[in-house]
Short mmCIF file of N, CA, C and O in Angstrom, two decimals:
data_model
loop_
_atom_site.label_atom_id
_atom_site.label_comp_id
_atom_site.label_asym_id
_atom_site.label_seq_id
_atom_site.Cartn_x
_atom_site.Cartn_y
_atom_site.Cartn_z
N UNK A 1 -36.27 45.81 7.48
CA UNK A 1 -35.21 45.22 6.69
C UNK A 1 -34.04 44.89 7.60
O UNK A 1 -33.59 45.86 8.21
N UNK A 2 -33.41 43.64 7.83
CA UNK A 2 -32.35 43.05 8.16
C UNK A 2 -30.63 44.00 7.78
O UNK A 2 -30.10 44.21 6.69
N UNK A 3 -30.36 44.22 8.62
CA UNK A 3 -29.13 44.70 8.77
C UNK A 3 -27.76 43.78 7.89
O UNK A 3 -27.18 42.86 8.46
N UNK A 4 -27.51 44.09 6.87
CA UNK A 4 -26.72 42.99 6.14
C UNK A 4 -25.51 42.90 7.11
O UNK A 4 -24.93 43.84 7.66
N UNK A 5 -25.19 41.24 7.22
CA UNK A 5 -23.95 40.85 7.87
C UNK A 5 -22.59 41.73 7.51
O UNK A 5 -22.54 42.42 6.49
N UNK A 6 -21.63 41.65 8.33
CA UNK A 6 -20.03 42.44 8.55
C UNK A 6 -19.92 41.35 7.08
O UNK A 6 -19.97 41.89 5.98
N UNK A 7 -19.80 40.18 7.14
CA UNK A 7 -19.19 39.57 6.08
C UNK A 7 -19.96 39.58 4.72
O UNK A 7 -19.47 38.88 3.84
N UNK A 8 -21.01 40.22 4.45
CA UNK A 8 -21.57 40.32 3.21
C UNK A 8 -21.34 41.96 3.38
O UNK A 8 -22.44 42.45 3.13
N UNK A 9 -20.78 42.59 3.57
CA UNK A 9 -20.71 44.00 3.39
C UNK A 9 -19.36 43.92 3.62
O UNK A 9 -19.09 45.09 3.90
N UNK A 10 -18.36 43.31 3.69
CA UNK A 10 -17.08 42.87 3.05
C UNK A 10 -17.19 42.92 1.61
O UNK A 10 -16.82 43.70 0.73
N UNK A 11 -18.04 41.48 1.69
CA UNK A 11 -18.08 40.73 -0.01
C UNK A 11 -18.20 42.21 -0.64
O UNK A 11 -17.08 42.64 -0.90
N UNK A 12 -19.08 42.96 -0.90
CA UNK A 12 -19.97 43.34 -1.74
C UNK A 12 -18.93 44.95 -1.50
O UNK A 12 -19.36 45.83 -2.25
N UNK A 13 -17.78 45.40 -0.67
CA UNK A 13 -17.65 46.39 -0.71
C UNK A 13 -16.13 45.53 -1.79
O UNK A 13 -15.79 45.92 -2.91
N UNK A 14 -15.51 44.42 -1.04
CA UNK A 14 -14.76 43.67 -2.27
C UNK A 14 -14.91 43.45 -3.87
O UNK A 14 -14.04 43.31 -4.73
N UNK A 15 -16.27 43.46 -3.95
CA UNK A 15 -16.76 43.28 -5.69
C UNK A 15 -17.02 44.54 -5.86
O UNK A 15 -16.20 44.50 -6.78
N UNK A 16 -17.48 45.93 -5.87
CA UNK A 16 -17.46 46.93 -5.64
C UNK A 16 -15.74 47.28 -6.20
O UNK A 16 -15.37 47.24 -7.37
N UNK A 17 -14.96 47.58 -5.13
CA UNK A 17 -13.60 47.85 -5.81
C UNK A 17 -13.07 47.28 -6.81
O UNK A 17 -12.60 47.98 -7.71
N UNK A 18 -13.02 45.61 -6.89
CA UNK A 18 -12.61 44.66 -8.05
C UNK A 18 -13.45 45.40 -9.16
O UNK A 18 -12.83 45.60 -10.20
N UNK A 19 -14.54 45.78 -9.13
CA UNK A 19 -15.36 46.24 -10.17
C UNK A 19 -14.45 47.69 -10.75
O UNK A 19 -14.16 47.50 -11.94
N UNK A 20 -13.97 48.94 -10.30
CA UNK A 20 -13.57 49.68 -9.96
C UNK A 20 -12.14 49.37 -10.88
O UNK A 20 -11.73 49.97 -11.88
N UNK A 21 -11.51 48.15 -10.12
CA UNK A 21 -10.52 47.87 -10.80
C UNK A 21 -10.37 47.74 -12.69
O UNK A 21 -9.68 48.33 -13.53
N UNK A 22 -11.61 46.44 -12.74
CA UNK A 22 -12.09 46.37 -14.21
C UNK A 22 -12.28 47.67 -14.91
O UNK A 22 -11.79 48.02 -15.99
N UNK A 23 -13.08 48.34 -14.12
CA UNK A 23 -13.59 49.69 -15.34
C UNK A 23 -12.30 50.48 -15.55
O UNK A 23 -12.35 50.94 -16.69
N UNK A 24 -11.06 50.86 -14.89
CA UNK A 24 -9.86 51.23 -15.01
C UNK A 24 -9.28 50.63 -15.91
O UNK A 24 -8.55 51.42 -16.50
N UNK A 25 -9.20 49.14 -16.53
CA UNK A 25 -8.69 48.03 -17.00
C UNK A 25 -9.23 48.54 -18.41
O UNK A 25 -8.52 48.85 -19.36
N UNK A 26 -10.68 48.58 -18.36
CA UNK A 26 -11.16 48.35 -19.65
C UNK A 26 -10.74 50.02 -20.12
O UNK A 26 -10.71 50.21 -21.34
N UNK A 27 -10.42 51.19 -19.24
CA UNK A 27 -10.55 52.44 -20.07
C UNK A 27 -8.68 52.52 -20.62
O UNK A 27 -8.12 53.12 -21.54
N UNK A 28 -8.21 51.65 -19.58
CA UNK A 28 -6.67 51.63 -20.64
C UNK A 28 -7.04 50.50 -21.79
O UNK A 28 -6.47 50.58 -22.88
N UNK A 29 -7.74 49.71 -21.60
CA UNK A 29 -7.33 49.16 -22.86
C UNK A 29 -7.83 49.67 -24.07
O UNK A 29 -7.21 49.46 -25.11
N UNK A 30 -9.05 50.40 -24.05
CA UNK A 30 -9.28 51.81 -24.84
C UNK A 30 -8.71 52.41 -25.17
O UNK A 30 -8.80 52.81 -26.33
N UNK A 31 -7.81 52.83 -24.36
CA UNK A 31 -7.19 54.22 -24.71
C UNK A 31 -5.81 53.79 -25.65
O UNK A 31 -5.18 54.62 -26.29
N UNK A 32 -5.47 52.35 -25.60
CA UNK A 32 -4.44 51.73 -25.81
C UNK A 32 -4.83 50.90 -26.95
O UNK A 32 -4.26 49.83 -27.15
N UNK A 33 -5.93 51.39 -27.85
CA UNK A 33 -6.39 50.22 -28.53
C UNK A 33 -5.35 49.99 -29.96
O UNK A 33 -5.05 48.97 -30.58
N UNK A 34 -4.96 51.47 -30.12
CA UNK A 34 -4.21 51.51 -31.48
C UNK A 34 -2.44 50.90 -31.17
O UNK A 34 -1.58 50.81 -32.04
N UNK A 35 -2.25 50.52 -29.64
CA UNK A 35 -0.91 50.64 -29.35
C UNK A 35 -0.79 48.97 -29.14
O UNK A 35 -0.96 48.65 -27.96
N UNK A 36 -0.55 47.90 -30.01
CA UNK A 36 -0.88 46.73 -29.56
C UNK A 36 -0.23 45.72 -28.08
O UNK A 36 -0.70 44.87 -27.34
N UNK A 37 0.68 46.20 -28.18
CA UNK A 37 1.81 46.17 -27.06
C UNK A 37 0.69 46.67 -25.75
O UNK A 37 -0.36 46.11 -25.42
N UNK A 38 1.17 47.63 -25.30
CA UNK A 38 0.60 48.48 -23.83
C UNK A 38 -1.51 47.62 -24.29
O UNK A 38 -1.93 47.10 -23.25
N UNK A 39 -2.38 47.50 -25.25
CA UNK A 39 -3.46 47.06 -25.22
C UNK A 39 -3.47 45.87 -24.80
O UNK A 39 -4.39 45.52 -24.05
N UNK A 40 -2.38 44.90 -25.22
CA UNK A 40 -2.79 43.43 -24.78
C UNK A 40 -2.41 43.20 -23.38
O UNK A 40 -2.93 42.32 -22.70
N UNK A 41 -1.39 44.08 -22.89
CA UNK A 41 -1.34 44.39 -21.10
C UNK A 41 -2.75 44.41 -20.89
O UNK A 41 -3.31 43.44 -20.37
N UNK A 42 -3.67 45.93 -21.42
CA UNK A 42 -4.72 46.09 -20.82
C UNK A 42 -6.00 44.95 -20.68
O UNK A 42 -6.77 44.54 -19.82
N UNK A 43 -5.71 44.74 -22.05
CA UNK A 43 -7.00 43.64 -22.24
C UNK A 43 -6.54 42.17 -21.31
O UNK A 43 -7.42 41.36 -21.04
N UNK A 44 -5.57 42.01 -21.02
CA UNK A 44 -5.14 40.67 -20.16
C UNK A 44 -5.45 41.17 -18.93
O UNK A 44 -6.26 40.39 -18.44
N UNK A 45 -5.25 42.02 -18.22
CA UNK A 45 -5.78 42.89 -17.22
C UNK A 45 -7.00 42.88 -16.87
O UNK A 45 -7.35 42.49 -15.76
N UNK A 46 -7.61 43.19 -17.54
CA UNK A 46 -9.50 43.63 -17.87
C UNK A 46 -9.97 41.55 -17.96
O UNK A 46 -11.10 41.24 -17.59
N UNK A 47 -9.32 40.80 -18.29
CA UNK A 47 -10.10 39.59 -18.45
C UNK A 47 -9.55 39.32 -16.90
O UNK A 47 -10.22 39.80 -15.98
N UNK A 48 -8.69 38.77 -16.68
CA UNK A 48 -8.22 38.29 -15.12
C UNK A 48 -8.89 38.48 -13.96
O UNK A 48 -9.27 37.65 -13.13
N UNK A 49 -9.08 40.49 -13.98
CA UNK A 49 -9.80 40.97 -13.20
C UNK A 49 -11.29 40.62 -13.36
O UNK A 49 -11.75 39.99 -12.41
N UNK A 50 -11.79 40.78 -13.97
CA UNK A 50 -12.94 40.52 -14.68
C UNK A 50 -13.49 39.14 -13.51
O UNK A 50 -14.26 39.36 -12.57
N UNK A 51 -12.85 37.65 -13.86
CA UNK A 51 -12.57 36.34 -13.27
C UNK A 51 -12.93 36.51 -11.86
O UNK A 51 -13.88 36.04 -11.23
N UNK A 52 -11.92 37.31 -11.48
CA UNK A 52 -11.38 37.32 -9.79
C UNK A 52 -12.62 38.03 -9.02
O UNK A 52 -12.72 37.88 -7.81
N UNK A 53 -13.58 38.81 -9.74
CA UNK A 53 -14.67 39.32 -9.31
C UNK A 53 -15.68 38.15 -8.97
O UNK A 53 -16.28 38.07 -7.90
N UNK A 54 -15.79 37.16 -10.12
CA UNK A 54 -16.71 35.71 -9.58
C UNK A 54 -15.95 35.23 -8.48
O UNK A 54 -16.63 35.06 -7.46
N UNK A 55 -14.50 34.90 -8.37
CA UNK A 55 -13.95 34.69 -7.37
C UNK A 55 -14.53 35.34 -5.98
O UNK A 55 -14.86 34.79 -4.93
N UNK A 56 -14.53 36.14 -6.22
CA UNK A 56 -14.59 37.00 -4.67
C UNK A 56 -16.24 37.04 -4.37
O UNK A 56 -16.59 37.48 -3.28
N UNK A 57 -17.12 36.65 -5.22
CA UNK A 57 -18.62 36.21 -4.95
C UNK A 57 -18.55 34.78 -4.40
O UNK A 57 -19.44 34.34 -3.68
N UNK A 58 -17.69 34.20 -4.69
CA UNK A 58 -18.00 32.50 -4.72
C UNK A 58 -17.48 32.46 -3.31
O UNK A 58 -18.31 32.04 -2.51
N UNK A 59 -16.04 32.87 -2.67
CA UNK A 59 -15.44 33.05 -1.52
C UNK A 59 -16.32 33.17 -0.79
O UNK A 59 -16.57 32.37 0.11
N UNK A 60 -17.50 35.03 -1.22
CA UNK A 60 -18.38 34.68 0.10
C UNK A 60 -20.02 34.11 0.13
O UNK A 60 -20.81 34.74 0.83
N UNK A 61 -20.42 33.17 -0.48
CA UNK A 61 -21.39 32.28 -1.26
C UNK A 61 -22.03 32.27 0.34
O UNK A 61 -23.22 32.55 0.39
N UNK A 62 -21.53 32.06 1.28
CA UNK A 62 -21.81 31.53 2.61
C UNK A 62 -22.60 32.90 3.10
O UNK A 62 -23.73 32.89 3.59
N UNK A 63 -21.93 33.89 2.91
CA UNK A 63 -22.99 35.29 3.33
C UNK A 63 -24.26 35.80 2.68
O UNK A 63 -24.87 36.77 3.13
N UNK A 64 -24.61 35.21 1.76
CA UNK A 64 -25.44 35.87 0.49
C UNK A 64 -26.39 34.94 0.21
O UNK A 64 -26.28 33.91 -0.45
N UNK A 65 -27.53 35.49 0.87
CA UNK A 65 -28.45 34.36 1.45
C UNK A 65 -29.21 34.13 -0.21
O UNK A 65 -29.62 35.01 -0.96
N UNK A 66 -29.22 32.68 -0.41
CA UNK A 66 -29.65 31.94 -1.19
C UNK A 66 -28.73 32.23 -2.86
O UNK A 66 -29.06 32.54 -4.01
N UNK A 67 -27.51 31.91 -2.14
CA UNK A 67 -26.37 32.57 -3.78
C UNK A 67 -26.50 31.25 -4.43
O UNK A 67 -26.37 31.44 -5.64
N UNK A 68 -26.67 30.19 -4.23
CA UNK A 68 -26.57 29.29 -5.53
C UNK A 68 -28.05 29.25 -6.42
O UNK A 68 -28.09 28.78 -7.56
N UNK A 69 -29.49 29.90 -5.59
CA UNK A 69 -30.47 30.08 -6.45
C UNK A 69 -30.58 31.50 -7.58
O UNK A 69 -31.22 31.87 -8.56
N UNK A 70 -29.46 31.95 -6.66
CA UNK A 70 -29.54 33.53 -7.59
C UNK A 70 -28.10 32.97 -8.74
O UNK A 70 -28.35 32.67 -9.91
N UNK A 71 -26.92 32.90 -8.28
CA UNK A 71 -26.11 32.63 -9.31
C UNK A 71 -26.01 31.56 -10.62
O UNK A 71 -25.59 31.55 -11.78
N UNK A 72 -26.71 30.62 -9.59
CA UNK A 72 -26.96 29.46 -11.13
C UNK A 72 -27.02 29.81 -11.80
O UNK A 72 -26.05 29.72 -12.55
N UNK A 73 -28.60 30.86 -12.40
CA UNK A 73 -28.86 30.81 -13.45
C UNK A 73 -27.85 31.39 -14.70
O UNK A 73 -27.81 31.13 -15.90
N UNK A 74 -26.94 32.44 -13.71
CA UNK A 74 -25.97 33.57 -14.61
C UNK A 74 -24.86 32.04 -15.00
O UNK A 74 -24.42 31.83 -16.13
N UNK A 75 -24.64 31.27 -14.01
CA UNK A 75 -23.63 30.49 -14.49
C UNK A 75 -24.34 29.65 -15.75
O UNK A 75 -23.55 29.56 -16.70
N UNK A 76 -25.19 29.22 -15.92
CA UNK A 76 -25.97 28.71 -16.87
C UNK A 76 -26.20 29.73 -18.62
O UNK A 76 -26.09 29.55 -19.83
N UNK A 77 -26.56 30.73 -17.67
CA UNK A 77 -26.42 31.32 -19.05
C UNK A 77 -25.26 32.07 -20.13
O UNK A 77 -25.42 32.56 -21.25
N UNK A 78 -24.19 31.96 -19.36
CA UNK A 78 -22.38 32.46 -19.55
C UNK A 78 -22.18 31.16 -20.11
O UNK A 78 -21.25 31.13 -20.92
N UNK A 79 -22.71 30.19 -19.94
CA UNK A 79 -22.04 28.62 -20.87
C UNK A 79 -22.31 29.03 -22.25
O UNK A 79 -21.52 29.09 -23.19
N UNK A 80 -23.78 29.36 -22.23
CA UNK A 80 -24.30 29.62 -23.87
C UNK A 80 -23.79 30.98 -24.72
O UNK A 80 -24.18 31.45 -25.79
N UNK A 81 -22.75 31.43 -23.75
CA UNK A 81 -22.35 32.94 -24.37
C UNK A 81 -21.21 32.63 -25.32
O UNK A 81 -20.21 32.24 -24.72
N UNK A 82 -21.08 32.70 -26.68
CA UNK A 82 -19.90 32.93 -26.60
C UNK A 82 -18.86 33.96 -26.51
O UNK A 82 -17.71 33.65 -26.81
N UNK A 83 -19.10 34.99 -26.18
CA UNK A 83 -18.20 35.95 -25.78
C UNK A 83 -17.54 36.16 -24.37
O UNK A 83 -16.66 36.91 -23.94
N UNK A 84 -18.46 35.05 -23.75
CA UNK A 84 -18.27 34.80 -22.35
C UNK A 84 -17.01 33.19 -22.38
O UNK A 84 -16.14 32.86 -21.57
N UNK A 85 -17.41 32.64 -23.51
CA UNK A 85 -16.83 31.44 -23.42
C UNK A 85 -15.39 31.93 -24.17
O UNK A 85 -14.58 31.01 -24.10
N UNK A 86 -14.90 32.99 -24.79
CA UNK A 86 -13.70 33.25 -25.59
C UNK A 86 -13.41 33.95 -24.48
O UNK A 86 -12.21 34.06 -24.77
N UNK A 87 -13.52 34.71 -23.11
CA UNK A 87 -13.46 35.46 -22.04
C UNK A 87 -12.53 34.41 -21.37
O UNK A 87 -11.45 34.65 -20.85
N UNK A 88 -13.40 32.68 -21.52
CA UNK A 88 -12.91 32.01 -20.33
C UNK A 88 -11.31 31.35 -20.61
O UNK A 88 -10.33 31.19 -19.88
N UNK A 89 -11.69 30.97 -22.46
CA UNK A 89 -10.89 30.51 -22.58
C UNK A 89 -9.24 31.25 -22.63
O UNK A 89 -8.20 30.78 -22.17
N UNK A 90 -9.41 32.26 -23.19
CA UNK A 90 -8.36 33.72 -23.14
C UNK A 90 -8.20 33.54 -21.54
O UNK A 90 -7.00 33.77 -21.45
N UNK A 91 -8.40 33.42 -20.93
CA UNK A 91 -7.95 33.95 -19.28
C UNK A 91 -7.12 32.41 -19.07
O UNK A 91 -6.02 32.24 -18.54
N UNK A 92 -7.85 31.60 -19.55
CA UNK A 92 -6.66 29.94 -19.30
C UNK A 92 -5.67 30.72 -19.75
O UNK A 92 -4.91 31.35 -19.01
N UNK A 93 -5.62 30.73 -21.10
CA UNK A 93 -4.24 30.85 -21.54
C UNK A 93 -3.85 31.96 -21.28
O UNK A 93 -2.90 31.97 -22.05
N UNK A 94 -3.82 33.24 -20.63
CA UNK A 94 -3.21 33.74 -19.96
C UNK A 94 -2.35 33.23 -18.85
O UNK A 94 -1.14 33.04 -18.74
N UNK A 95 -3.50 33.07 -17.97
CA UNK A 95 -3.12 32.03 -16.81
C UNK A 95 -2.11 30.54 -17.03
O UNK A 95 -1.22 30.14 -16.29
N UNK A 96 -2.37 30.22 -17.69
CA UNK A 96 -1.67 28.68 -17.49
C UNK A 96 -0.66 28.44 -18.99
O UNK A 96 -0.24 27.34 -19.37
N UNK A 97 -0.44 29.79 -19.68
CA UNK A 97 0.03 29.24 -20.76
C UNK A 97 0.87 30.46 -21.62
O UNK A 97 1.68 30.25 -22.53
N UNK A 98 0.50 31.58 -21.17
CA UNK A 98 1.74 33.08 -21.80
C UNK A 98 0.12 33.86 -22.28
O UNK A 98 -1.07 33.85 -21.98
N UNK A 99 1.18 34.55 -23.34
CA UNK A 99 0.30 35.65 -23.35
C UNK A 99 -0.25 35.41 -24.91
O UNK A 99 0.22 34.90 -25.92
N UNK A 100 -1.56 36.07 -24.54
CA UNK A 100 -2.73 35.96 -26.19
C UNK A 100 -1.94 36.67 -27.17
O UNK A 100 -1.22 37.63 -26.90
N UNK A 101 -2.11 36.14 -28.40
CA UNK A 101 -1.53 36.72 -29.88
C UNK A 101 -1.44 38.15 -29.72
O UNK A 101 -2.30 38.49 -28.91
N UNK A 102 -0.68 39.30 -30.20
CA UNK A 102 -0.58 40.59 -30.54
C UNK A 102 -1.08 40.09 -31.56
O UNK A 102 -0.79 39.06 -32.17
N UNK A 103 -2.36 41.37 -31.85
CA UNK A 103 -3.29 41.04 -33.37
C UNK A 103 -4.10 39.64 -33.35
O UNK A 103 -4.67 39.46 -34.42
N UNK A 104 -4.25 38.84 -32.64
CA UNK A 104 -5.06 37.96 -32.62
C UNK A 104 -6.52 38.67 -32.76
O UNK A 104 -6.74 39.87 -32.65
N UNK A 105 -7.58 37.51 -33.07
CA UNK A 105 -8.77 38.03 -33.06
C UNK A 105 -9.86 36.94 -32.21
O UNK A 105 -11.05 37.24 -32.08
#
């Protein structure tokens, strides 16, 4: 077995922590579920991070031998999600537009 590259053992120790980050994200927004205020911190938190994890796969696409035959298909099948597609759209409007409804659904 091939010794994985310095730069794919970057990537993968990078998605690893970002991951790390999320599961922290998602246990405040748990713990915060009854508190709507401090939850929609968490849950805006938990989606962003969430994002920045494909980010940091796509960055290193170049180390990860044959990533557009392995990732396609996940990108293909996250179109047909919709819980994936209310994920994407919630993170726009985070991102580019304030913050999601308190009590929204």
């Amino acid at each position: 077995m091939n010794k994985p590259s310095r730069e794919l053992e970057e990537a993968l120790t990078a998605v690893v922590r970002r991951l790390a980050h999320l599961k922290a994200n998602w246990g405040q927004a748990h713990q915060a579920y009854f508190e709507p205020g401090a939850f929609l911190i968490a849950l805006q938190n938990c989606i962003t991070t969430s994002r920045s994890v494909t980010f940091i796969l796509q960055s290193h696409k170049a180390a990860i031998t044959d990533f557009e035959a392995w990732y396609g298909p996940f990108v293909e099948k996250f179109k047909q999600d919709p819980i994936v597609n209310w994920a994407k759209d919630a993170r726009n409007k985070i991102e580019k537009q304030g913050d999601l409804d308190t009590l929204s659904q």
